[in-house]
Coordinates of C-alpha atoms in Angstrom, one line a residue:
X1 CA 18.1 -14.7 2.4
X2 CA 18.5 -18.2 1.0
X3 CA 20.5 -17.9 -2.0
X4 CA 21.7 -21.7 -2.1
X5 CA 18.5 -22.9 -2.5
X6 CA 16.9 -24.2 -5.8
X7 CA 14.4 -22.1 -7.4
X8 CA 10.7 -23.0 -8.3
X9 CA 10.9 -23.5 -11.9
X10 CA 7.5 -24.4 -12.5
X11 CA 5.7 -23.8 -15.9
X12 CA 4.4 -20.9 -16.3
X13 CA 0.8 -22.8 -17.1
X14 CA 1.0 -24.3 -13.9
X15 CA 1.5 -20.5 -11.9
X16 CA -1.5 -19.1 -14.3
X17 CA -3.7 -22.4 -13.1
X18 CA -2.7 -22.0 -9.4
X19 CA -3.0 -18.2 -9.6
X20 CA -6.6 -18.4 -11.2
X21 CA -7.6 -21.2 -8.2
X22 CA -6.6 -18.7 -5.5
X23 CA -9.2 -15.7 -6.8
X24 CA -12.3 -15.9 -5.1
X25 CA -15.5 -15.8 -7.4
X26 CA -18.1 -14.2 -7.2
X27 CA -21.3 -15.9 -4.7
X28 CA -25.1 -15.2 -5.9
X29 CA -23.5 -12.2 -7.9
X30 CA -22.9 -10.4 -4.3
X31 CA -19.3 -8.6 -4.4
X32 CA -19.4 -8.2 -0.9
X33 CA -21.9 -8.0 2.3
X34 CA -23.6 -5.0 4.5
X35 CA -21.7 -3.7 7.4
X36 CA -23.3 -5.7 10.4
X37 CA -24.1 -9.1 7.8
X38 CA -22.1 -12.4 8.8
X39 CA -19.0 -12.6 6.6
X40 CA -17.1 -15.8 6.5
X41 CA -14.5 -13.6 4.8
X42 CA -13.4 -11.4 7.6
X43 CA -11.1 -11.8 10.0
X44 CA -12.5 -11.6 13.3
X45 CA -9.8 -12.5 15.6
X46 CA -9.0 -10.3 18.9
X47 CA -6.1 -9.0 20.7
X48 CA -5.8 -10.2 24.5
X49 CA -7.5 -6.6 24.9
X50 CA -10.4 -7.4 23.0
X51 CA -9.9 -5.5 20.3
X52 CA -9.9 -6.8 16.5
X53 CA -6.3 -8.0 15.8
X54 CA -6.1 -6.8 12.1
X55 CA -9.0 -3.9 11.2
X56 CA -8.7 -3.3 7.4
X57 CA -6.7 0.1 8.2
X58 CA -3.3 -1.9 8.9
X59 CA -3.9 -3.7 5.5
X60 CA -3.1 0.3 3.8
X61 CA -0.6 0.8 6.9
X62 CA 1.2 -2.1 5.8
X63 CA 1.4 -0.8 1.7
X64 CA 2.0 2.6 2.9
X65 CA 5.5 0.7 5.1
X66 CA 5.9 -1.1 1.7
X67 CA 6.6 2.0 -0.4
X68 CA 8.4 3.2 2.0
X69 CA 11.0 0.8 1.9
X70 CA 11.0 -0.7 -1.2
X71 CA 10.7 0.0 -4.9
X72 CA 11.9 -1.7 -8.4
X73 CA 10.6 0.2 -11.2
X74 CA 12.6 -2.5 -13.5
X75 CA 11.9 -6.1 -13.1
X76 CA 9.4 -7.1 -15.8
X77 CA 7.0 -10.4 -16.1
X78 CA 8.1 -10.6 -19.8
X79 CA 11.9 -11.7 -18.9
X80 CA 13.9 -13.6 -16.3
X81 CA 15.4 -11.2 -14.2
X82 CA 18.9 -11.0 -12.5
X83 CA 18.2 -11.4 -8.5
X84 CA 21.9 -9.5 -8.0
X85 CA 21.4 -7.1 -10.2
X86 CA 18.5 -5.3 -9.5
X87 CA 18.6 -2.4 -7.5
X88 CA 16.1 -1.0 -4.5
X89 CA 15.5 2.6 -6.0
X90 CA 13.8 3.2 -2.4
X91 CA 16.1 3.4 1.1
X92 CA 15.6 0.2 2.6
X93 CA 14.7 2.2 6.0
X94 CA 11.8 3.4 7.8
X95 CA 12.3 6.8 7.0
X96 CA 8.9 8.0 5.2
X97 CA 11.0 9.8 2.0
X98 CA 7.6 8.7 0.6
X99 CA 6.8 11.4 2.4
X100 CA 9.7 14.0 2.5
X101 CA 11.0 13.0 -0.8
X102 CA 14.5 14.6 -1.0
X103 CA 13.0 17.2 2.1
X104 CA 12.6 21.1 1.1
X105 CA 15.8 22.5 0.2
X106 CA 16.0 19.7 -3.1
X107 CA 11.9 19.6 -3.7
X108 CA 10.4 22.8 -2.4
X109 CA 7.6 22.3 -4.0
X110 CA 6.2 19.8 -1.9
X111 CA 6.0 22.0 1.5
X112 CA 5.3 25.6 2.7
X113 CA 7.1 28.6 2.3
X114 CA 7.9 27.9 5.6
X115 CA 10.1 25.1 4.7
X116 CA 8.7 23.0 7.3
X117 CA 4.8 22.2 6.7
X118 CA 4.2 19.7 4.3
X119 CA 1.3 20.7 1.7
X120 CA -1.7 19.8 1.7
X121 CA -4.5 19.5 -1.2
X122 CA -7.9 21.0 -1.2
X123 CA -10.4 20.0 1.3
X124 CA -13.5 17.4 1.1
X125 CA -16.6 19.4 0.7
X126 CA -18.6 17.1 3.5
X127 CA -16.4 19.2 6.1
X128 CA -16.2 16.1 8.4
X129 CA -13.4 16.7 10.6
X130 CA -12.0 12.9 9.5
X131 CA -12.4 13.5 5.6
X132 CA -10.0 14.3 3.7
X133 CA -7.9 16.4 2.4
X134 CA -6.7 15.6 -0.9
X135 CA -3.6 15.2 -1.6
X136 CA -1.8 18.4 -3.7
X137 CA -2.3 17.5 -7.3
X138 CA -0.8 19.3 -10.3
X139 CA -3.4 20.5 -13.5
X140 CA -3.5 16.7 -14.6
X141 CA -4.9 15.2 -11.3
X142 CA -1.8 13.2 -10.5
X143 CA -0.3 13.8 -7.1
X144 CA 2.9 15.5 -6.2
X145 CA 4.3 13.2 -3.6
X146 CA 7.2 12.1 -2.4
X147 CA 5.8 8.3 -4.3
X148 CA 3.3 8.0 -6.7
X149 CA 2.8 4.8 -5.9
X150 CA 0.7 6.1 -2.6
X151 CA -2.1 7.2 -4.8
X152 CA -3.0 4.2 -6.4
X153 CA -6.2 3.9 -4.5
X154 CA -8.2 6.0 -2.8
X155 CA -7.4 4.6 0.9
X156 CA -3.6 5.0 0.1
X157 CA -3.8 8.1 -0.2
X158 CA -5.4 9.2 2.2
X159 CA -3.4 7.8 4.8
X160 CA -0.6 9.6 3.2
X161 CA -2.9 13.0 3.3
X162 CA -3.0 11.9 7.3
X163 CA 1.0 11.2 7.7
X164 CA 1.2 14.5 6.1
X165 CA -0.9 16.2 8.4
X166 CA 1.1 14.2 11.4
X167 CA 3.8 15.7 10.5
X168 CA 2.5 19.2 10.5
X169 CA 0.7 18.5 13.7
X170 CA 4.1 17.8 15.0
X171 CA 5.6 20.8 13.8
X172 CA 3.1 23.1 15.5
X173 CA 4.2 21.2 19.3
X174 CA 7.8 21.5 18.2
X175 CA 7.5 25.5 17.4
X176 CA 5.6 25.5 21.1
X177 CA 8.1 23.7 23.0
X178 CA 11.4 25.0 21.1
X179 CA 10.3 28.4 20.0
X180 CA 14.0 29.9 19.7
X181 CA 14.8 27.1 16.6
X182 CA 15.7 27.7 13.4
X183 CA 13.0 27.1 10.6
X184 CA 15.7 24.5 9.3
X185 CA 16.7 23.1 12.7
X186 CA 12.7 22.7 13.6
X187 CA 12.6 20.8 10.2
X188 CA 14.9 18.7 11.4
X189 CA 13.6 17.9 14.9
X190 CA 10.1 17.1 13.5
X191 CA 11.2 14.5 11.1
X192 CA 13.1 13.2 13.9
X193 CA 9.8 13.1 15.8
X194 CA 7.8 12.1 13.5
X195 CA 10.1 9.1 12.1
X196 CA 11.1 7.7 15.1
X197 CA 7.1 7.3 16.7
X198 CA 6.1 6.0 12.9
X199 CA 9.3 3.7 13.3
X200 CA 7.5 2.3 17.4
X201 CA 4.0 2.2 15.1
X202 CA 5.7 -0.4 12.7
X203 CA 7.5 -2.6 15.7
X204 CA 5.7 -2.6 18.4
X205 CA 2.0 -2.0 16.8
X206 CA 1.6 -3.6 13.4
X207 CA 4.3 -6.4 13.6
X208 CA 3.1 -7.5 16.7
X209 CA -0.2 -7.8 15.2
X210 CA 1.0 -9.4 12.1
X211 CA 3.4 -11.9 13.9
X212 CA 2.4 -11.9 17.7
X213 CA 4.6 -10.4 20.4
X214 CA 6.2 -13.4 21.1
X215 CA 8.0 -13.4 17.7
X216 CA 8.9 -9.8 17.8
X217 CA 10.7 -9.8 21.4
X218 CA 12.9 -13.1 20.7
X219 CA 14.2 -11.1 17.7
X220 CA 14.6 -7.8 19.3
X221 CA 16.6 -10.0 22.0
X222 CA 15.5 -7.8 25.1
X223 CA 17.4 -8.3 28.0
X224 CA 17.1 -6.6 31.7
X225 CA 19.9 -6.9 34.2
X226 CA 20.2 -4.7 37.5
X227 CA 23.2 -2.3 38.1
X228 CA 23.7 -1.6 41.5
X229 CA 22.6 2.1 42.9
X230 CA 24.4 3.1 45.5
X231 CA 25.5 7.3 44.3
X232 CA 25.4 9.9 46.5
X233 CA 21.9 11.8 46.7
X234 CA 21.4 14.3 44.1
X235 CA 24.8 13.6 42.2
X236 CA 23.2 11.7 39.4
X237 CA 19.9 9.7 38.8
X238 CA 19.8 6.3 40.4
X239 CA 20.0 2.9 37.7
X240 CA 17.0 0.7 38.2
X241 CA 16.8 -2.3 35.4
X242 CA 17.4 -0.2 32.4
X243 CA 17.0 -2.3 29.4
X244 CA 19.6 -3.7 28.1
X245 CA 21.6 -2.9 24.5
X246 CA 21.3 -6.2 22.6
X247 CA 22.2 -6.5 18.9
X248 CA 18.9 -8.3 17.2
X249 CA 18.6 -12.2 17.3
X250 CA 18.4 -12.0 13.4
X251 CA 18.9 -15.9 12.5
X252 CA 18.3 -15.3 9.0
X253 CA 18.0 -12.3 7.4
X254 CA 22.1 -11.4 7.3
X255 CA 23.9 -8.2 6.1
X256 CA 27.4 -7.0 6.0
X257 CA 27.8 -3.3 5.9
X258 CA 24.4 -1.7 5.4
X259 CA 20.8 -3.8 4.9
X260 CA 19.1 -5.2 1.7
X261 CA 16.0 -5.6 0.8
X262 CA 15.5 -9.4 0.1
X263 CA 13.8 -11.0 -2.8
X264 CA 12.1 -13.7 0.0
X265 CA 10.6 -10.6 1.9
X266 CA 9.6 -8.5 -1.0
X267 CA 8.7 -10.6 -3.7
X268 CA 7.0 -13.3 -1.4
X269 CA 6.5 -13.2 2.7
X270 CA 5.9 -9.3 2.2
X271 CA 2.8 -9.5 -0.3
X272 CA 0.6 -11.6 2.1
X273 CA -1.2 -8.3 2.3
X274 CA -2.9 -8.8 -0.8
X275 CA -5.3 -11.8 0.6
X276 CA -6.4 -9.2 3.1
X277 CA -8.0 -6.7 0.8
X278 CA -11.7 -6.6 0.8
X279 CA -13.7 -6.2 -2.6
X280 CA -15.2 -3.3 -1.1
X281 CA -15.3 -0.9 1.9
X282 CA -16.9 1.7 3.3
X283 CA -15.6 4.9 3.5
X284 CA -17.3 7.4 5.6
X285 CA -20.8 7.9 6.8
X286 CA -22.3 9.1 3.3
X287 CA -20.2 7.9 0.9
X288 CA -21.8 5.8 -2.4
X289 CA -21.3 4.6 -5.5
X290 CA -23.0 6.8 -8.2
X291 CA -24.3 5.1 -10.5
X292 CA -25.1 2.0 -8.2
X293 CA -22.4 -0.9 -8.6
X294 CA -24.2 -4.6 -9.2
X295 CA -23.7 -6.7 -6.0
X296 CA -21.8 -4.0 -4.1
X297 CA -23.0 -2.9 -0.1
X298 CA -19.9 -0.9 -0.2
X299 CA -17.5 1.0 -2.6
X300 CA -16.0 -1.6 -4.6
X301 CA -11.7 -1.3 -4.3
X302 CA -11.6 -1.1 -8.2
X303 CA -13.8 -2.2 -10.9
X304 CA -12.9 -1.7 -14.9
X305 CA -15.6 0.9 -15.6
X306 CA -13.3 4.2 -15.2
X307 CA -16.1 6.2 -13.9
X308 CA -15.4 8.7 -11.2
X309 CA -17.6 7.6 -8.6
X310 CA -18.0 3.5 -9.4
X311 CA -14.7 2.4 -7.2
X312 CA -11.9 3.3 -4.8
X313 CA -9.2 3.5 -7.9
X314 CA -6.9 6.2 -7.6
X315 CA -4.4 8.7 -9.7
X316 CA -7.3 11.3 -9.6
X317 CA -8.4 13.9 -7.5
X318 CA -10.9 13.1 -4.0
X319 CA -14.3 13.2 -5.1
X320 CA -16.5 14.8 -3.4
X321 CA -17.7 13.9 0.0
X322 CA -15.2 10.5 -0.3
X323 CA -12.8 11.5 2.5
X324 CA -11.7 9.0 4.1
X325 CA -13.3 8.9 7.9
X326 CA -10.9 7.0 9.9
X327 CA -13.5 5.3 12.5
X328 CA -14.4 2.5 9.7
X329 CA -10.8 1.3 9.0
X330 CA -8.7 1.5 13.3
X331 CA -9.8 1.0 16.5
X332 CA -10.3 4.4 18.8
X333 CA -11.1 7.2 16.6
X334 CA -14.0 8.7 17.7
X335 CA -16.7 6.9 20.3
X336 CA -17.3 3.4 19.8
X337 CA -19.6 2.0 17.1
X338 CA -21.1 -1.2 16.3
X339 CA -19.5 -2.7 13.7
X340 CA -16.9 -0.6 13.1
X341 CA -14.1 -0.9 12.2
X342 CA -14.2 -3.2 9.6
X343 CA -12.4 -6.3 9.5
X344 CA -9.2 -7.3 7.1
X345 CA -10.1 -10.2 5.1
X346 CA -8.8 -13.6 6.4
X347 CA -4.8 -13.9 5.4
X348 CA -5.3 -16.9 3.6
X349 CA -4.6 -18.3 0.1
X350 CA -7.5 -16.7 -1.4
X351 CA -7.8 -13.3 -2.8
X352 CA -11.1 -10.9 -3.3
X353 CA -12.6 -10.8 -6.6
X354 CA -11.9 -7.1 -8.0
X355 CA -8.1 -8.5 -7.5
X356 CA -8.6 -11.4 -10.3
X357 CA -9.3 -8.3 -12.8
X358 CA -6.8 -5.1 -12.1
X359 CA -7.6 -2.4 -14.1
X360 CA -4.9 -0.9 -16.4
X361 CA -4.7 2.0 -13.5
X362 CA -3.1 -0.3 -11.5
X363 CA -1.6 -3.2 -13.9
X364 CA -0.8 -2.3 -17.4
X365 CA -1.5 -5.1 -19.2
X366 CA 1.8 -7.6 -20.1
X367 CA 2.2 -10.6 -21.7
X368 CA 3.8 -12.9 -20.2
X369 CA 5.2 -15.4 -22.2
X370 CA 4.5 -15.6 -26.5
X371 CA 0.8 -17.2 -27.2
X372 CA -0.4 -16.2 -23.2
X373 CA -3.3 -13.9 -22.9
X374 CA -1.8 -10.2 -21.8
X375 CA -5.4 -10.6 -19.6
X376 CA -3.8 -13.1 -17.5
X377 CA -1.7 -10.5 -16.2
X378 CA -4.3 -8.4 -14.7
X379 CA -4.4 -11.5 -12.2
X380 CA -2.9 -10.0 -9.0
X381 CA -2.2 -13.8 -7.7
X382 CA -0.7 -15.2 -11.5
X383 CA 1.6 -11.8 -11.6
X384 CA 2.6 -12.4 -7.7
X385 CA 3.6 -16.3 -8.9
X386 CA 5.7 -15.5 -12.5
X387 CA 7.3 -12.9 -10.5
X388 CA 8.9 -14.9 -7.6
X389 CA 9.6 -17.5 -10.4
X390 CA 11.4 -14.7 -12.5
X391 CA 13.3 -13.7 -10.0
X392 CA 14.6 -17.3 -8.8
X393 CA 12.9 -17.8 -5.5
X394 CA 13.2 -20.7 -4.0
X395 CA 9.7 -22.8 -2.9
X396 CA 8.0 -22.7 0.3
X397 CA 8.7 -26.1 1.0
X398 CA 12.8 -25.4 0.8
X399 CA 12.8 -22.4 2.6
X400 CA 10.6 -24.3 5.4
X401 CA 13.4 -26.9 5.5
X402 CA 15.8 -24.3 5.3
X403 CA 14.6 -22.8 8.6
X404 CA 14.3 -26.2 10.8
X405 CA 10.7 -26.4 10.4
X406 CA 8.5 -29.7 8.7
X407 CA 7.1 -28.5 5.3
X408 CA 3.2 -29.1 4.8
X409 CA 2.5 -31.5 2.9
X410 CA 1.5 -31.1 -1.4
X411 CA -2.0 -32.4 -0.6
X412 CA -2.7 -30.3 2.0
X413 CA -1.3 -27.0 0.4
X414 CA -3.0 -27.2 -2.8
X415 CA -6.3 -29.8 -1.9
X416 CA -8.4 -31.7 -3.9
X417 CA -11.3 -28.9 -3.8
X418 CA -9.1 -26.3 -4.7
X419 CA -10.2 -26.2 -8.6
X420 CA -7.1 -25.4 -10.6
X421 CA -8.0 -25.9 -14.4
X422 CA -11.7 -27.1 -15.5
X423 CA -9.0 -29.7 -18.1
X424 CA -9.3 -32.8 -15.7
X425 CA -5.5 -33.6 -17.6
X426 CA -4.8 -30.5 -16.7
X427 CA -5.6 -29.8 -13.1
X428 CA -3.7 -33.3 -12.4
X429 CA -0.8 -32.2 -14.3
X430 CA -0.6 -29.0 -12.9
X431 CA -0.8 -30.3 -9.7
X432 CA 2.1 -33.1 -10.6
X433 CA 4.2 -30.2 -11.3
X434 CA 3.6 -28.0 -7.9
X435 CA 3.9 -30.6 -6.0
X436 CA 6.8 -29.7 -3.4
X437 CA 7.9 -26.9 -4.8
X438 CA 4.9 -24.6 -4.3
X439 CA 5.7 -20.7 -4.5
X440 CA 6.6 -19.2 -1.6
X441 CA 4.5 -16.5 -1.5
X442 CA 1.8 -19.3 -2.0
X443 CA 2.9 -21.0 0.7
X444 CA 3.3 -18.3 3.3
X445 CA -0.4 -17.6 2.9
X446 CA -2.0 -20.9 2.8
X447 CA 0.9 -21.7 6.3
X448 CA -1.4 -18.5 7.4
X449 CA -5.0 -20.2 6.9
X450 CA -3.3 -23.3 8.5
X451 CA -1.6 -22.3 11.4
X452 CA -3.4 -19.5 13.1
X453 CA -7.0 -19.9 11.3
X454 CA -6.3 -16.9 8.9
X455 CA -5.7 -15.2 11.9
X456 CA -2.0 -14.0 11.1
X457 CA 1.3 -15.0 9.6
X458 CA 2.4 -18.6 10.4
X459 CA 6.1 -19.3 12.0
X460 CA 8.0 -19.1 7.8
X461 CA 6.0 -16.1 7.0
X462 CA 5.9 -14.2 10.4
X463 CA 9.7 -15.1 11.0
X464 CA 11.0 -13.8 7.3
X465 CA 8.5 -10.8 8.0
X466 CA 9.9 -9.8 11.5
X467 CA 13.6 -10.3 10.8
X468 CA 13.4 -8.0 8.2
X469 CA 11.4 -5.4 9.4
X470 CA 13.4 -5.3 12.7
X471 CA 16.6 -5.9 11.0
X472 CA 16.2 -2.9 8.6
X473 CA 15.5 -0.8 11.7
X474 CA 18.8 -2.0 13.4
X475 CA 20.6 -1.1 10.4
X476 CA 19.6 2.3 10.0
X477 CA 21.9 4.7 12.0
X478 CA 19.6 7.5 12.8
X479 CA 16.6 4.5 14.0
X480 CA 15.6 5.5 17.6
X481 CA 17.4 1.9 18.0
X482 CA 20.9 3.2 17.4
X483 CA 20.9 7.1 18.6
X484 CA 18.1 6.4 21.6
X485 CA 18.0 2.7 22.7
X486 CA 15.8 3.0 25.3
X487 CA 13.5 5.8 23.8
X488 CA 9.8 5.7 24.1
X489 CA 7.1 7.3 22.3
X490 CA 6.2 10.6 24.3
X491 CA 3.3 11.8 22.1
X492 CA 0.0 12.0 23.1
X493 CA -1.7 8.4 23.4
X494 CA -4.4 6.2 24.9
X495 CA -2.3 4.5 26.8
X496 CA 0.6 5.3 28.4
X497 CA 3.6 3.4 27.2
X498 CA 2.8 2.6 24.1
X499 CA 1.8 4.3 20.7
X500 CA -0.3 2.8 17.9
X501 CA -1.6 3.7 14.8
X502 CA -4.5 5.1 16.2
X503 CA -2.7 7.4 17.9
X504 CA -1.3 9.0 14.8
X505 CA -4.0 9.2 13.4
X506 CA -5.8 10.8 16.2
X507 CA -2.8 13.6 16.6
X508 CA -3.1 14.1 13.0
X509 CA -6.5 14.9 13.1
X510 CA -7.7 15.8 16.8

């Protein structure tokens, strides 16, 4: 998106000191805090409805929409990789073929004889109507899925177990409704379906909560106008302010023939997900660790121990009675509860602890440069930083200028209480060296904490964010944007009008 500018070249000691500031350690030993206890960490801000702005379910939403669009099995930490010439091995569309895969005549094996239902995996023994299943799994435990990517943890993969089950939920109205279809042309028209109301979910439901409706209809460029009426009676329906057809007010994010999936979005503005993961969550109503985890109130995300039951880590199969129950992680599943959902973490430049340590599951070790640690790579924040500077990203500072808007000053990005290296000499010089030309990533985060209180992206973040996401849905030929402009959901929801995660989830498990 802004190939002219410089890149942060920035010692590599300099990224491992600023990544190792930004992991939050642990306090009095606790990991994380009881449902119901105060938490400083969580982000407690509200819609104009009242409702929490970001429960921790749109934190997996927004991974699950991340592997759907994007993935680079190639680019390494150990070299400095060509921008140009890598190569998005995922469709940069919202098209869930982390779903479909190649769809049933190329990879039978993940649907039905039927050719239409997608398979599911066995059951959670609790028998809670919100838990589970798993996910089908071949005789080694790993998943057979359209991306293995969406098993990583446990909470990823069950919201692919519930898009699955969408889908088939879906497929049952369509066989109602059209009865006299094909098996392949019912195929067809549930994808259809199915992408197009996941497609309003990632618009009009998680962007807007990520960026703020304001953002989201100045791009989308919505216009109304009035056509005059006037035709006979019952001749044809009158006009009355249809919306009008406006190409997207993308000021940025340009493409020529078909989108790409830019380093900015993907390597950077895209990962601010990562500050809202909690340590640990709760899962359902009986869910626990076994044998108890040290300073855990919940399930921890991942811990190092490889046990079956100590964390939320995934390429294995559901363990018993660990289904996810939807009610802790979105808004209007089943009757209200205190305290439930659970919040995000704050989007700020901080990360949870378990994310300071990844565990080889996730993050095989690397070495990043000759005489480095290959620990240092477990570091979610120091691999985020010697990515973006292998790939040649620009800094948050230039990209700030490059969009019209006043960069934030060195001394208020990274602060004197931020700790970066215990080495006085070395937290100065460090410090010397980011100064203006701090990584974007970095910077879309701590813009985050700055702007809106934690509360959601800032205007570099939210704005790279938006443009994308829309402008991958305008490029996309079969989006409901191009074949159905004025198309609303007509599913099943809470409210009329709209549709929102929620209610997917709620049609996929009613």
């Amino acid at each position: 998106m802004f190939r002219h500018l410089p890149s942060y070249d920035v010692a590599d000691a300099s990224l491992v000191d600023l990544g190792n500031g930004m992991v939050q350690p642990l306090e009095d030993g606790e990991l994380d805090k009881p449902l119901g206890e105060a938490d400083d960490d969580e982000n407690t801000a509200t819609l104009d409805s009242g409702e929490l702005r970001l429960p921790a379910g749109y934190t997996y939403f927004g991974q699950f929409v991340d592997h759907d669009i994007t993935f680079d099995p190639v680019s390494s930490l150990q070299r400095q990789n060509d921008p140009d010439a890598l190569v998005d091995f995922r469709t940069p569309r919202f098209d869930l073929d982390n779903v479909y895969g190649r769809g049933p005549a190329d990879q039978p094996f993940l649907y039905a004889d039927d050719g239409i239902h997608l398979l599911l995996g066995l059951a959670d023994p609790a028998g809670s109507p919100q838990g589970g299943p798993d996910l089908p799994r071949n005789t080694n435990g790993r998943a057979i899925i359209g991306d293995p990517r969406n098993d990583e943890n446990l909470i990823v993969s069950q919201l692919q177990s519930t898009m699955f089950r969408f889908h088939n939920a879906v497929a049952d109205r369509v066989a109602t409704d059209h009865p006299n279809l094909s098996n392949d042309d019912r195929f067809k028209f549930t994808q259809k379906v199915v992408r197009w109301h996941y497609q309003w979910v990632v618009i009009h439901d998680f962007l807007k909560r990520l960026v703020g409706d304001d953002v989201v209809d100045d791009i989308l460029n919505v216009e109304e106008y009035d056509v005059p009426t006037g035709s006979p009676p019952n001749t044809v329906p009158p006009l009355t302010n249809p919306v009008g057809r406006a190409e997207p007010k993308l000021r940025f994010y340009h493409y020529n023939n078909e989108p790409f999936m830019p380093l900015e979005f993907a390597v950077a503005a895209y990962r601010f997900g990562h500050s809202m993961i909690r340590p640990s969550y709760l899962i359902n109503d009986v869910a626990t660790t076994d044998p108890p985890v040290a300073g855990a109130a919940r399930i921890p995300i991942f811990d190092q121990t490889g046990q079956p039951r100590t964390s939320l880590s995934g390429f294995r199969p559901l363990p018993a009675f660990w289904g996810v129950e939807w009610k802790f992680f979105l808004a209007g599943i089943g009757p209200p509860v205190d305290d439930l959902p659970q919040p995000s973490y704050k989007l700020d430049a901080t990360l949870s602890h378990p994310l300071g340590a990844l565990p080889g599951s996730v993050a095989m070790p690397e070495q990043i440069v000759a005489g480095f640690d290959p620990a240092i790579a477990q570091s979610l924040a120091v691999r985020n930083l010697v990515r973006g500077k292998r790939l040649d990203l620009p800094s948050g500072p230039d990209v700030a200028r490059a969009m019209g808007i006043d960069p934030i000053a060195p001394d208020v990005l990274i602060p004197p209480a931020l700790a970066l290296n215990a080495d006085p000499a070395r937290d100065a010089a460090s410090r010397a060296a980011l100064a203006g030309r701090e990584p974007l990533w970095y910077y879309v985060l701590k813009e985050a904490e700055l702007y809106t209180n934690a509360s959601h992206l800032g205007p570099v973040g939210g704005r790279i964010v938006a443009e994308v996401l829309i402008g991958l849905l305008a490029g996309d030929p079969l989006s409901y944007v191009n074949v159905e402009p004025n198309w609303k959901p007509d599913l099943p929801a809470a409210t009329t009008g709209t549709f929102t995660l929620s209610d997917l989830v709620n049609l996929a498990i009613p």
